XYZ file of C-alpha atoms in Angstrom:
753
model
C -11.514 20.385 -46.902
C -9.632 17.150 -46.197
C -6.941 16.979 -43.499
C -3.307 16.870 -44.588
C -3.002 13.356 -43.155
C -5.989 11.008 -43.232
C -4.360 7.934 -41.679
C -1.768 7.401 -38.976
C -0.056 4.204 -37.933
C -1.700 2.553 -34.923
C 0.481 1.636 -31.969
C -2.367 -0.097 -30.148
C -2.919 -3.053 -32.457
C -1.284 -4.879 -35.301
C 0.345 -8.068 -36.456
C 3.506 -9.642 -35.079
C 5.430 -11.473 -37.785
C 7.491 -14.536 -37.067
C 11.228 -13.752 -37.133
C 13.350 -15.313 -39.850
C 16.427 -15.335 -37.603
C 17.179 -18.071 -35.087
C 16.812 -17.537 -31.357
C 20.271 -17.263 -29.804
C 19.051 -16.843 -26.235
C 19.191 -19.952 -24.061
C 16.691 -20.084 -21.222
C 18.048 -20.574 -17.705
C 17.455 -23.819 -15.870
C 14.775 -22.310 -13.617
C 12.912 -20.909 -16.632
C 13.049 -24.282 -18.416
C 11.810 -25.984 -15.247
C 8.978 -23.455 -14.923
C 7.893 -24.171 -18.514
C 8.032 -27.925 -17.898
C 5.793 -27.510 -14.855
C 3.360 -25.447 -16.946
C 3.445 -28.234 -19.547
C 2.440 -30.677 -16.822
C -0.488 -28.679 -15.497
C -1.547 -27.832 -19.060
C -2.510 -31.491 -19.505
C -5.654 -30.540 -17.580
C -8.557 -28.994 -19.457
C -8.771 -26.080 -16.994
C -6.762 -24.818 -14.009
C -5.695 -21.770 -11.991
C -2.040 -21.687 -10.964
C 0.864 -19.362 -10.215
C 4.457 -18.999 -11.407
C 6.613 -17.393 -8.720
C 9.939 -15.908 -9.838
C 11.740 -13.123 -7.935
C 12.637 -9.774 -9.476
C 15.210 -10.467 -12.185
C 14.037 -14.063 -12.646
C 12.357 -13.443 -16.002
C 8.636 -13.904 -15.320
C 7.522 -12.108 -18.488
C 10.051 -13.920 -20.694
C 9.112 -17.346 -19.281
C 5.380 -16.806 -19.680
C 5.540 -15.237 -23.157
C 7.778 -17.982 -24.589
C 5.567 -20.714 -23.132
C 2.398 -19.051 -24.442
C 3.861 -18.600 -27.921
C 4.528 -22.348 -28.096
C 1.393 -23.630 -26.361
C -1.292 -21.084 -27.210
C -0.426 -18.652 -30.009
C 1.149 -21.326 -32.235
C -1.975 -23.480 -31.773
C -4.356 -20.629 -32.680
C -5.606 -20.297 -29.095
C -6.523 -16.869 -27.728
C -4.542 -15.230 -24.920
C -5.722 -12.545 -22.483
C -2.953 -10.837 -20.471
C -3.861 -8.226 -17.847
C -1.917 -6.085 -15.364
C -2.549 -2.998 -13.236
C 0.201 -0.739 -14.622
C 0.694 0.499 -18.188
C 4.447 -0.138 -17.991
C 3.809 -3.852 -17.411
C 1.575 -3.994 -20.490
C 4.277 -2.518 -22.725
C 6.839 -4.965 -21.331
C 4.571 -7.913 -22.093
C 3.966 -6.849 -25.706
C 7.693 -6.210 -26.171
C 8.490 -9.717 -24.916
C 5.997 -11.400 -27.272
C 7.517 -9.490 -30.180
C 11.114 -10.254 -29.250
C 10.454 -13.986 -28.753
C 8.480 -14.547 -31.975
C 11.098 -16.970 -33.363
C 10.369 -19.987 -35.560
C 11.440 -22.248 -32.692
C 8.544 -20.824 -30.648
C 6.099 -20.531 -33.588
C 6.815 -23.512 -35.867
C 3.279 -23.595 -37.309
C 2.356 -19.906 -37.344
C 3.833 -17.156 -39.522
C 2.112 -14.274 -37.689
C -0.510 -13.369 -35.080
C -2.596 -10.306 -34.228
C -2.450 -8.307 -31.004
C -4.223 -5.439 -29.283
C -3.004 -3.463 -26.244
C -5.615 -1.640 -24.149
C -5.384 0.906 -21.319
C -5.999 4.562 -20.555
C -2.669 5.564 -22.150
C -2.785 7.723 -25.279
C -0.792 5.213 -27.345
C -3.000 2.272 -26.305
C -6.426 1.268 -27.588
C -9.820 1.097 -25.866
C -11.943 -1.924 -24.965
C -14.527 -0.940 -27.579
C -11.844 -1.515 -30.254
C -11.587 -5.271 -29.515
C -12.176 -7.366 -32.645
C -13.216 -11.056 -32.749
C -10.058 -12.002 -34.665
C -7.609 -10.488 -32.122
C -5.472 -13.381 -30.909
C -3.515 -11.664 -28.118
C -5.127 -9.005 -25.940
C -2.931 -7.211 -23.394
C -5.056 -4.934 -21.210
C -5.134 -2.963 -17.986
C -7.470 -4.407 -15.392
C -9.283 -1.070 -14.937
C -10.047 -0.676 -18.658
C -11.470 -4.207 -18.829
C -13.241 -3.958 -15.494
C -15.205 -0.907 -16.618
C -16.427 -2.518 -19.854
C -16.455 -6.301 -19.469
C -19.109 -6.826 -22.114
C -16.514 -5.920 -24.772
C -15.005 -9.374 -24.189
C -18.255 -11.171 -24.972
C -18.022 -11.106 -28.763
C -14.271 -11.836 -28.643
C -14.843 -14.954 -26.535
C -18.052 -16.103 -28.234
C -17.784 -19.779 -29.101
C -14.315 -20.158 -27.546
C -13.884 -23.443 -25.696
C -10.480 -22.564 -24.219
C -8.628 -19.393 -23.124
C -5.171 -18.764 -21.691
C -5.554 -15.975 -19.149
C -2.449 -14.382 -17.545
C -2.508 -11.981 -14.580
C 0.775 -10.125 -14.083
C 1.671 -9.131 -10.492
C -0.851 -11.768 -9.421
C -0.706 -10.937 -5.707
C -3.005 -8.015 -6.649
C -5.617 -10.332 -8.138
C -7.602 -10.568 -4.905
C -8.829 -7.047 -5.683
C -12.482 -6.865 -6.635
C -11.936 -5.782 -10.270
C -9.623 -8.724 -10.966
C -12.096 -11.155 -9.419
C -14.947 -9.627 -11.405
C -12.990 -10.091 -14.655
C -12.085 -13.687 -13.744
C -15.702 -14.561 -12.909
C -16.975 -12.958 -16.123
C -14.490 -14.866 -18.292
C -15.277 -18.124 -16.475
C -18.913 -17.772 -17.443
C -17.987 -17.351 -21.114
C -15.235 -19.974 -21.466
C -15.717 -23.573 -20.219
C -11.983 -24.337 -20.063
C -10.184 -21.386 -18.530
C -6.417 -21.722 -18.017
C -5.512 -19.035 -15.488
C -1.818 -18.302 -14.819
C -0.726 -15.756 -12.221
C 2.780 -14.271 -12.364
C 4.329 -12.789 -9.232
C 7.516 -12.307 -7.257
C 5.735 -11.921 -3.913
C 2.766 -14.245 -3.367
C 3.016 -14.035 0.439
C 3.386 -10.294 0.941
C -0.189 -10.113 2.151
C -1.981 -10.852 5.396
C -3.160 -14.349 6.250
C -6.696 -13.304 5.368
C -5.622 -12.020 1.950
C -3.557 -15.147 1.367
C -6.746 -17.121 1.969
C -8.464 -15.130 -0.768
C -5.506 -15.760 -3.075
C -5.774 -19.515 -2.515
C -9.422 -19.394 -3.603
C -8.307 -18.014 -6.970
C -5.162 -20.119 -7.505
C -5.866 -23.602 -6.203
C -3.970 -25.793 -8.694
C -0.267 -26.527 -8.635
C 2.535 -28.938 -9.434
C 4.575 -31.009 -6.999
C 7.968 -30.045 -8.412
C 9.735 -33.053 -6.873
C 7.289 -35.594 -8.290
C 6.254 -33.472 -11.278
C 2.611 -34.253 -10.468
C -0.353 -31.881 -10.545
C -1.760 -31.115 -7.103
C -4.876 -29.287 -5.996
C -6.426 -27.733 -2.931
C -3.907 -25.220 -1.524
C -2.380 -22.005 -2.837
C -1.517 -23.411 -6.249
C 1.954 -22.936 -7.703
C 3.105 -24.503 -10.932
C 6.635 -23.364 -10.132
C 8.487 -21.234 -7.568
C 12.119 -20.311 -6.916
C 13.537 -17.817 -4.418
C 15.973 -14.924 -4.750
C 18.832 -16.624 -2.912
C 18.729 -19.592 -5.273
C 19.088 -17.312 -8.316
C 22.058 -15.602 -6.663
C 23.577 -19.020 -5.919
C 23.207 -19.945 -9.616
C 24.891 -16.655 -10.637
C 21.845 -15.547 -12.597
C 21.633 -12.641 -10.163
C 24.640 -10.895 -8.661
C 25.662 -11.312 -5.052
C 24.737 -8.006 -3.373
C 27.417 -6.196 -1.350
C 25.850 -3.615 0.958
C 27.692 -0.472 2.002
C 26.386 2.354 4.153
C 27.652 5.922 4.459
C 26.250 8.326 7.051
C 25.755 11.890 5.830
C 25.341 13.379 9.345
C 22.544 15.518 7.909
C 19.598 15.908 10.311
C 16.070 16.196 8.870
C 13.771 15.087 11.693
C 13.013 18.332 13.549
C 11.192 20.393 10.936
C 8.470 17.927 9.954
C 4.781 18.624 10.534
C 2.072 16.010 11.000
C 1.175 16.457 7.330
C 4.829 15.898 6.358
C 4.945 12.620 8.299
C 1.783 11.389 6.611
C 3.058 12.269 3.125
C 6.266 10.345 3.751
C 4.642 7.363 5.439
C 1.742 6.914 3.007
C 2.902 8.428 -0.294
C 6.717 8.147 -0.124
C 6.765 11.890 -0.767
C 9.721 13.760 0.794
C 8.566 17.316 1.675
C 9.898 20.063 -0.585
C 11.618 21.902 2.279
C 13.646 18.763 3.083
C 14.413 18.170 -0.587
C 15.809 21.699 -0.816
C 18.036 21.022 2.179
C 19.320 17.803 0.605
C 20.106 19.577 -2.656
C 21.793 22.519 -0.942
C 23.972 20.334 1.289
C 27.478 20.542 -0.167
C 28.729 18.046 2.410
C 26.080 15.474 1.401
C 26.701 15.886 -2.335
C 30.471 15.845 -1.878
C 30.207 12.635 0.176
C 28.290 10.936 -2.654
C 30.850 11.968 -5.281
C 33.898 11.314 -3.071
C 32.606 7.820 -2.259
C 32.473 7.021 -5.959
C 35.820 8.640 -6.773
C 37.633 6.762 -3.981
C 36.208 3.421 -5.222
C 35.803 4.068 -8.957
C 37.688 0.972 -10.075
C 35.621 -1.219 -7.735
C 32.235 0.372 -8.448
C 32.555 0.625 -12.241
C 29.445 1.685 -14.134
C 27.114 3.203 -11.539
C 23.468 4.272 -11.416
C 22.666 7.055 -8.924
C 19.049 7.534 -7.806
C 18.542 11.219 -6.986
C 15.740 13.076 -5.207
C 14.673 15.307 -8.114
C 15.910 17.046 -11.281
C 17.662 19.850 -9.382
C 19.471 17.280 -7.252
C 20.578 15.456 -10.420
C 21.908 18.701 -11.943
C 23.860 19.461 -8.757
C 25.338 15.967 -8.569
C 26.317 16.010 -12.256
C 28.226 19.264 -11.716
C 30.097 17.873 -8.697
C 30.940 14.598 -10.514
C 32.267 16.506 -13.538
C 34.261 18.864 -11.309
C 36.070 15.760 -10.039
C 36.753 14.612 -13.605
C 34.100 11.882 -13.627
C 31.934 11.600 -16.753
C 28.303 11.804 -15.636
C 24.872 12.705 -16.942
C 21.256 12.361 -15.845
C 17.995 10.991 -17.222
C 14.561 12.264 -16.218
C 11.042 11.380 -17.360
C 10.024 14.953 -18.198
C 10.544 18.584 -17.174
C 8.109 21.454 -16.847
C 9.219 24.498 -18.840
C 6.770 27.219 -17.868
C 3.442 25.562 -18.583
C 4.860 23.108 -21.148
C 5.615 19.523 -20.142
C 8.600 18.429 -22.213
C 9.105 14.712 -22.874
C 12.775 13.756 -22.824
C 12.593 10.150 -24.024
C 14.820 10.781 -27.071
C 17.446 12.614 -25.026
C 17.306 9.898 -22.366
C 17.898 7.152 -24.942
C 20.970 8.959 -26.270
C 22.388 9.224 -22.738
C 21.591 5.579 -21.966
C 23.428 4.567 -25.149
C 26.484 6.585 -24.031
C 26.294 4.820 -20.666
C 26.143 1.429 -22.413
C 29.218 2.368 -24.450
C 31.014 3.544 -21.268
C 31.264 7.093 -22.574
C 29.514 7.969 -19.289
C 30.640 6.381 -16.002
C 27.774 7.572 -13.819
C 24.122 7.839 -14.877
C 21.937 9.821 -12.461
C 18.315 8.713 -12.457
C 15.222 10.801 -11.628
C 11.782 9.134 -11.691
C 12.833 6.580 -14.318
C 13.319 3.006 -13.151
C 14.708 1.952 -16.551
C 12.426 -1.103 -16.486
C 13.038 -3.191 -19.561
C 16.232 -1.263 -20.397
C 19.178 -3.617 -20.775
C 22.081 -2.282 -18.680
C 24.070 -5.440 -17.841
C 27.296 -3.532 -17.209
C 25.827 -1.724 -14.180
C 27.806 -2.909 -11.187
C 26.771 -0.383 -8.547
C 23.672 1.459 -7.400
C 23.914 4.612 -5.274
C 20.780 5.202 -3.184
C 20.984 8.982 -2.757
C 17.306 9.173 -1.796
C 15.473 7.182 0.900
C 12.143 5.434 0.314
C 9.418 3.755 2.371
C 8.312 1.793 -0.711
C 9.515 -1.810 -0.916
C 8.488 -1.848 -4.586
C 10.597 1.227 -5.409
C 13.568 -0.104 -3.432
C 13.322 -3.457 -5.246
C 13.303 -1.711 -8.614
C 16.272 0.527 -7.748
C 18.376 -2.307 -6.343
C 17.361 -4.618 -9.193
C 19.122 -2.413 -11.763
C 22.501 -3.814 -10.591
C 21.584 -7.444 -9.968
C 22.293 -9.006 -13.345
C 24.618 -11.925 -12.631
C 27.546 -13.425 -14.537
C 25.447 -16.025 -16.354
C 23.086 -13.248 -17.435
C 25.925 -11.176 -18.896
C 26.357 -9.048 -15.783
C 28.702 -9.037 -12.810
C 29.501 -11.457 -9.970
C 28.943 -8.808 -7.320
C 26.646 -5.827 -7.164
C 27.401 -2.938 -4.827
C 24.361 -1.390 -3.164
C 25.550 1.861 -1.586
C 23.170 3.705 0.763
C 23.584 7.286 1.962
C 21.840 7.503 5.313
C 20.533 10.713 6.868
C 19.452 11.247 10.470
C 15.654 11.265 10.810
C 15.611 10.463 14.563
C 14.611 6.895 13.645
C 11.050 8.132 13.188
C 10.411 6.793 9.699
C 10.421 3.143 8.625
C 12.664 3.667 5.576
C 13.221 0.460 3.623
C 16.612 -1.119 4.274
C 17.856 -2.644 0.968
C 19.331 -5.604 2.866
C 15.846 -6.572 4.028
C 14.898 -7.404 0.426
C 17.249 -10.368 0.597
C 16.615 -11.377 4.195
C 12.818 -11.379 3.917
C 12.472 -8.772 6.680
C 10.701 -6.379 4.337
C 7.677 -8.615 4.724
C 5.871 -6.977 7.624
C 3.893 -10.091 8.437
C 6.964 -12.339 8.665
C 9.184 -10.058 10.765
C 10.847 -11.284 13.914
C 8.860 -10.211 17.005
C 11.653 -7.869 18.154
C 11.869 -6.135 14.775
C 8.109 -5.951 14.434
C 7.775 -4.449 17.917
C 10.284 -1.766 16.959
C 8.373 -0.966 13.795
C 5.043 -0.909 15.624
C 6.366 1.565 18.158
C 7.602 3.755 15.294
C 4.119 3.760 13.814
C 2.565 4.471 17.208
C 4.937 7.381 17.749
C 4.024 8.856 14.357
C 0.328 8.425 15.138
C 0.756 10.222 18.473
C 2.713 13.202 17.166
C -0.469 15.250 16.920
C -1.419 14.494 20.525
C 2.078 15.376 21.738
C 2.073 18.574 19.690
C -1.152 19.655 21.408
C 0.294 18.982 24.847
C 3.222 21.292 24.063
C 1.001 24.048 22.652
C -0.028 26.483 25.381
C -2.905 27.816 23.254
C -4.688 24.432 23.189
C -6.823 23.162 26.072
C -5.465 19.653 26.738
C -7.389 18.955 29.945
C -9.489 16.167 28.423
C -6.424 14.409 26.990
C -4.511 14.701 30.264
C -7.400 13.255 32.281
C -7.331 10.003 30.302
C -4.982 7.528 32.039
C -1.778 7.331 30.035
C -2.044 3.548 29.713
C -5.322 4.047 27.813
C -3.628 6.419 25.381
C -1.340 3.615 24.173
C -2.983 1.809 21.237
C -4.235 -1.761 21.698
C -3.275 -2.542 18.105
C -3.801 -1.383 14.562
C -5.404 -2.242 11.264
C -2.647 -2.227 8.664
C -3.367 -2.528 4.955
C -2.569 -1.258 1.471
C -4.952 -0.411 -1.340
C -4.394 0.878 -4.875
C -5.156 4.457 -5.827
C -6.824 4.961 -9.219
C -3.470 6.107 -10.661
C -1.944 2.707 -9.802
C 0.093 3.774 -6.773
C -0.113 1.914 -3.474
C -1.534 3.700 -0.420
C -0.412 2.238 2.905
C -2.507 2.846 6.032
C -2.167 2.172 9.742
C -5.331 2.760 11.791
C -4.660 2.819 15.530
C -7.260 1.341 17.877
C -7.485 2.392 21.546
C -9.419 1.173 24.577
C -12.268 3.576 23.988
C -12.563 2.883 20.238
C -12.086 -0.897 20.288
C -15.796 -1.744 20.375
C -16.649 0.932 17.803
C -14.135 -0.479 15.330
C -15.246 -4.070 15.970
C -18.869 -3.120 15.282
C -17.870 -1.062 12.238
C -15.787 -3.875 10.733
C -18.583 -6.418 11.285
C -21.074 -4.047 9.644
C -19.066 -3.584 6.410
C -20.739 -6.436 4.426
C -24.209 -5.062 5.263
C -23.150 -1.491 4.487
C -21.884 -2.342 1.003
C -24.966 -4.455 0.338
C -27.144 -1.558 1.459
C -25.448 0.830 -0.981
C -25.292 -1.839 -3.696
C -21.620 -1.036 -4.330
C -19.705 -3.201 -6.790
C -17.170 -0.670 -8.031
C -13.587 -1.083 -6.885
C -13.044 2.700 -6.793
C -16.088 4.364 -5.266
C -17.025 7.962 -6.110
C -16.401 10.469 -3.319
C -20.129 11.154 -2.978
C -20.843 7.527 -2.025
C -17.747 7.229 0.182
C -18.673 10.300 2.221
C -22.269 9.097 2.611
C -21.027 5.734 3.860
C -18.571 7.404 6.222
C -21.317 9.659 7.603
C -23.551 6.654 8.293
C -20.696 4.810 10.022
C -19.932 7.877 12.084
C -23.561 8.122 13.214
C -23.783 4.418 13.994
C -20.425 3.723 15.634
C -18.322 6.835 16.264
C -20.712 9.644 17.151
C -19.564 9.798 20.769
C -16.584 11.925 21.674
C -13.419 9.898 22.156
C -9.827 10.592 23.101
C -7.809 10.220 20.960
C -10.490 11.685 18.686
C -12.279 9.977 15.799
C -10.482 10.341 12.465
C -12.717 10.486 9.397
C -9.733 9.603 7.153
C -9.229 6.253 8.930
C -12.784 5.119 8.211
C -12.595 6.339 4.603
C -9.383 4.349 4.050
C -10.954 1.170 5.440
C -13.979 1.707 3.179
C -11.673 2.087 0.145
C -9.823 -1.098 1.089
C -13.064 -3.061 1.500
C -14.349 -1.719 -1.832
C -11.312 -3.255 -3.565
C -10.963 -6.546 -1.719
C -14.408 -7.295 -0.192
C -12.717 -8.238 3.064
C -11.845 -6.337 6.201
C -8.219 -5.381 6.867
C -6.071 -7.445 9.190
C -5.866 -6.353 12.842
C -2.533 -6.654 14.654
C -2.502 -6.552 18.416
C 0.234 -4.784 20.384
C -0.139 -7.196 23.299
C 3.486 -8.281 22.999
C 4.809 -4.720 23.532
C 5.909 -4.167 27.149
C 3.732 -1.171 27.988
C 5.046 -1.089 31.546
C 8.224 0.478 30.207
C 6.113 3.336 28.866
C 4.104 3.864 32.060
C 4.938 7.435 33.068
C 2.450 7.163 35.974
C 4.773 4.610 37.644
C 7.780 6.857 36.975
C 5.929 9.758 38.622
C 5.046 7.590 41.644
C 8.712 6.599 42.034
C 9.841 10.245 41.982
C 7.316 11.171 44.680
C 7.754 8.082 46.890
C 11.540 8.493 46.876
C 11.177 12.242 47.507
C 13.711 13.042 44.808
C 14.912 16.642 44.694
C 15.180 18.567 41.407
C 18.744 17.409 40.721
C 17.984 13.764 41.596
C 14.796 13.827 39.528
C 16.673 15.153 36.483
C 19.382 12.491 36.880
C 16.759 9.734 37.217
C 14.849 10.876 34.110
C 18.080 11.303 32.115
C 19.165 7.770 33.022
C 15.833 6.382 31.801
C 15.994 8.396 28.608
C 19.616 7.494 27.828
C 19.279 3.802 28.704
C 20.139 1.992 25.454
C 18.200 -1.073 26.569
C 15.081 1.043 27.063
C 15.065 2.855 23.713
C 11.354 2.139 23.443
C 10.966 5.448 25.323
C 12.783 7.323 22.537
C 10.725 5.635 19.832
C 7.442 6.366 21.580
C 7.979 9.840 23.061
C 9.972 11.284 20.131
C 12.091 13.564 22.351
C 12.985 14.134 25.994
C 10.828 17.294 26.284
C 7.649 15.346 25.531
C 8.722 12.539 27.882
C 9.328 14.998 30.730
C 6.031 16.799 30.068
C 4.077 13.548 30.494
C 5.874 12.781 33.765
C 5.010 16.263 35.069
C 1.342 15.739 34.171
C 1.274 12.495 36.187
C 3.091 14.132 39.139
C 0.457 16.908 39.174
C -2.325 14.288 39.224
C -0.796 12.681 42.315
C 0.025 15.895 44.205
C -3.177 17.712 43.266
C -5.793 14.980 42.859
C -9.210 15.895 41.536
C -11.712 15.860 44.379
C -14.450 13.262 43.981
C -17.899 14.764 43.420
C -19.942 15.353 46.580
C -23.261 14.958 44.852
C -25.280 11.768 45.186
C -27.418 11.033 42.138
C -30.633 9.012 42.284
C -31.176 6.084 39.911
C -33.499 6.634 36.966
C -35.121 4.269 34.512
C -33.240 3.585 31.285
C -36.312 4.693 29.302
C -35.611 8.264 30.424
C -32.229 8.330 28.687
C -31.520 9.386 25.099
C -30.621 6.611 22.676
C -26.901 7.437 22.559
C -26.713 7.070 26.374
C -28.621 3.791 26.211
C -26.119 2.554 23.629
C -23.235 3.276 26.025
C -24.680 1.196 28.883
C -26.950 -1.304 27.075
C -25.922 -1.538 23.405
C -28.041 -4.627 22.687
C -31.195 -2.943 23.988
C -30.421 0.195 21.960
C -30.060 -1.983 18.852
C -33.435 -3.618 19.649
C -35.109 -0.179 19.950
C -33.583 1.021 16.695
C -34.439 -2.168 14.750
C -37.997 -2.294 16.130
C -38.547 1.331 15.111
C -37.349 0.737 11.565
C -39.349 -2.490 11.239
C -42.616 -0.805 12.199
C -41.873 2.074 9.801
C -42.157 -0.118 6.700
C -45.018 0.585 4.334
C -47.091 -1.951 2.385
C -44.359 -2.231 -0.261
C -41.748 -3.138 2.357
C -39.944 0.217 2.090
C -38.979 2.430 5.012
C -41.096 5.589 5.203
C -40.548 8.947 6.898
C -43.316 9.529 9.480
C -43.552 13.210 8.464
C -43.120 13.755 4.699
C -43.699 10.154 3.599
C -40.507 9.810 1.553
C -39.478 6.156 1.180
C -36.322 4.110 0.629
C -35.581 0.400 0.413
C -32.864 0.656 3.098
C -32.042 2.669 6.253
C -29.938 5.198 4.356
C -31.044 8.780 4.987
C -33.352 8.027 7.948
C -32.878 8.760 11.660
C -34.692 7.485 14.760
C -36.712 10.236 16.454
C -38.776 10.594 19.638
C -42.440 11.351 18.862
C -42.784 13.129 22.203
C -39.379 14.661 23.047
C -37.646 13.594 26.267
C -37.749 17.183 27.546
C -41.540 17.066 27.271
C -41.994 13.795 29.124
C -41.403 11.366 26.250
C -39.690 8.015 26.826
C -37.188 5.921 24.888
C -39.647 3.100 24.297
C -40.800 1.507 21.005
C -44.227 3.162 21.001
C -42.619 6.655 21.298
C -40.079 6.160 18.509
C -40.437 6.831 14.794
C -38.157 7.384 11.821
C -37.777 10.701 10.036
C -35.719 11.556 6.974
C -32.755 13.747 7.817
C -34.411 16.828 6.355
C -37.554 16.457 8.488
C -35.502 15.670 11.575
C -33.429 18.847 11.093
C -36.572 20.955 10.656
C -38.077 19.447 13.792
C -34.884 20.139 15.742
C -34.849 23.766 14.541
C -38.396 24.237 15.834
């Protein structure tokens, strides 16, 4: 029996026909200049350069028009890759929209193929030799690079575009670039980005190795050697030219307090995943005062705000806001990506389009947005954005704010109102301030020292919440924590970095480093190149099995000794994931510039005792410190006064009831009588010599390491442990001739016996 339908229309490939109509769109001056600079560098047979245009500057339009004229029209192949499916669809849409005769004077049509993991996109195996334009996700290509071989066979020249090029230092991008370079003698690599410098200095160095060719825009000459840019223009210049609107920032305080009920897990979800906990979301939705403030703000300024987009927390929040808007006589509706009805996920794209059309026609004054950034949707009449949900994501904030930034010359408005509704979170979370997008302060690495210090202390305070929680929990023994001098419980600095999850989202990490973990982290970071070579890992996203094996080895090598604050497995796993993507260690930022003396509760305790303050005087002194506006570092670090007072009391107890020094005198013993982990503490170089010597002598004739008991072999150290032939408790020594290697299984069996 044959199916009812044998063929369906493909959305993943096809032919784009040249339009018979004339192009009525006139490129802006900065876009024309960018194309002229690309013309200049295109005189070279091969190059790698960047085009830097801020959000709203038209990167995709500029690149697609230039490629239509200079590549597609001349029968040259184009490869366009990005890391998000949405960016792929936008690129294809732009090529189709700009296929005018003015851009394709010699070509009546061209073929395309779009590739990703999306259902409506094709697969790498579908690539045909006669495809002229391939638009693909970097993960799909990275997993099956050989599918490009036949497509590029015999090609002397290729135009290769990387969208969001600041991500191209990731391993998969570099692997694709290297593979294509081997196949095509004259590769013309063009990176598109709005933020080339939103990375650390180390990552910027990697970026400059990829994009080394540029154009001196003043002299219009090609230049080489540094981070190569064919063209760049900043956000302020586009506002000055009225291509983007001038932002007007307004802030309204809801007086809603959400900081007290958050667990450690809640903080991590917000900080790393921009995920507001459900219990807080429910409070936001249920707050009549908060919702009424949002609606009243619009109603009082309706003439000024005009067509307004409201970004809500979730679908229930959107429904609530719509009801309140309509109660006040304001025409409103909401759009949402999908809803879950029982077990059925319902796509609402058709309904959304109808509502967007009503908004365009001003049948709706307010459009409430849930999980749809309306990228690529033309809404030039939007004059105001209401930020009714906070975010820690600069990318999300940029996309929300960008919906209102279309300037007069782009058919939009002269001014754009960015209206924030600010809740009280006790200043514990580094929510993105929309103003920072225009001041450059969102760039962590370029912040003013004062602002960066404030942010660092916020991150430290979040990292220490767990420690503080233990100190306030009477059921937990905190003796070991309390015995560590408080100054040593303040981090020395942190590794801060972002890597991409497999679903395309960014995961931001801050790994705190303390006095007692500084050496361990230094050794671990230096060992990363050898570790990845040992495991022969080339994949950008490592399977959990490999990650956990690597973490276990690092724990045994560098973190096996008890530390306070304790070792965190998640921190090492995150660093391993980052290194897997970028083949470089994360940047370390020292907290040396933070005045730790102002946090020294030991000195505060000494003052209370030396001045013999009574209970009333002590309370007044502590209150004055806590309420001192110039010393708000205490509030940022200690979270609340109760924790601050608890730490002072601990230090007072240490002074008034000092621990008696031991009255036992220990004789000196030879280092050979100590276990290896003790030797590592006092003589790490000698311990390394013992370990290396043991492994070297354990090699068999084939050069593989061999277990002294069962004889199992491996080409590297993985799975083996150093063991004493004669145990220490039976008179054995930690010397080369008494050391051997056993596989973990044999070592466990020996220990059990």
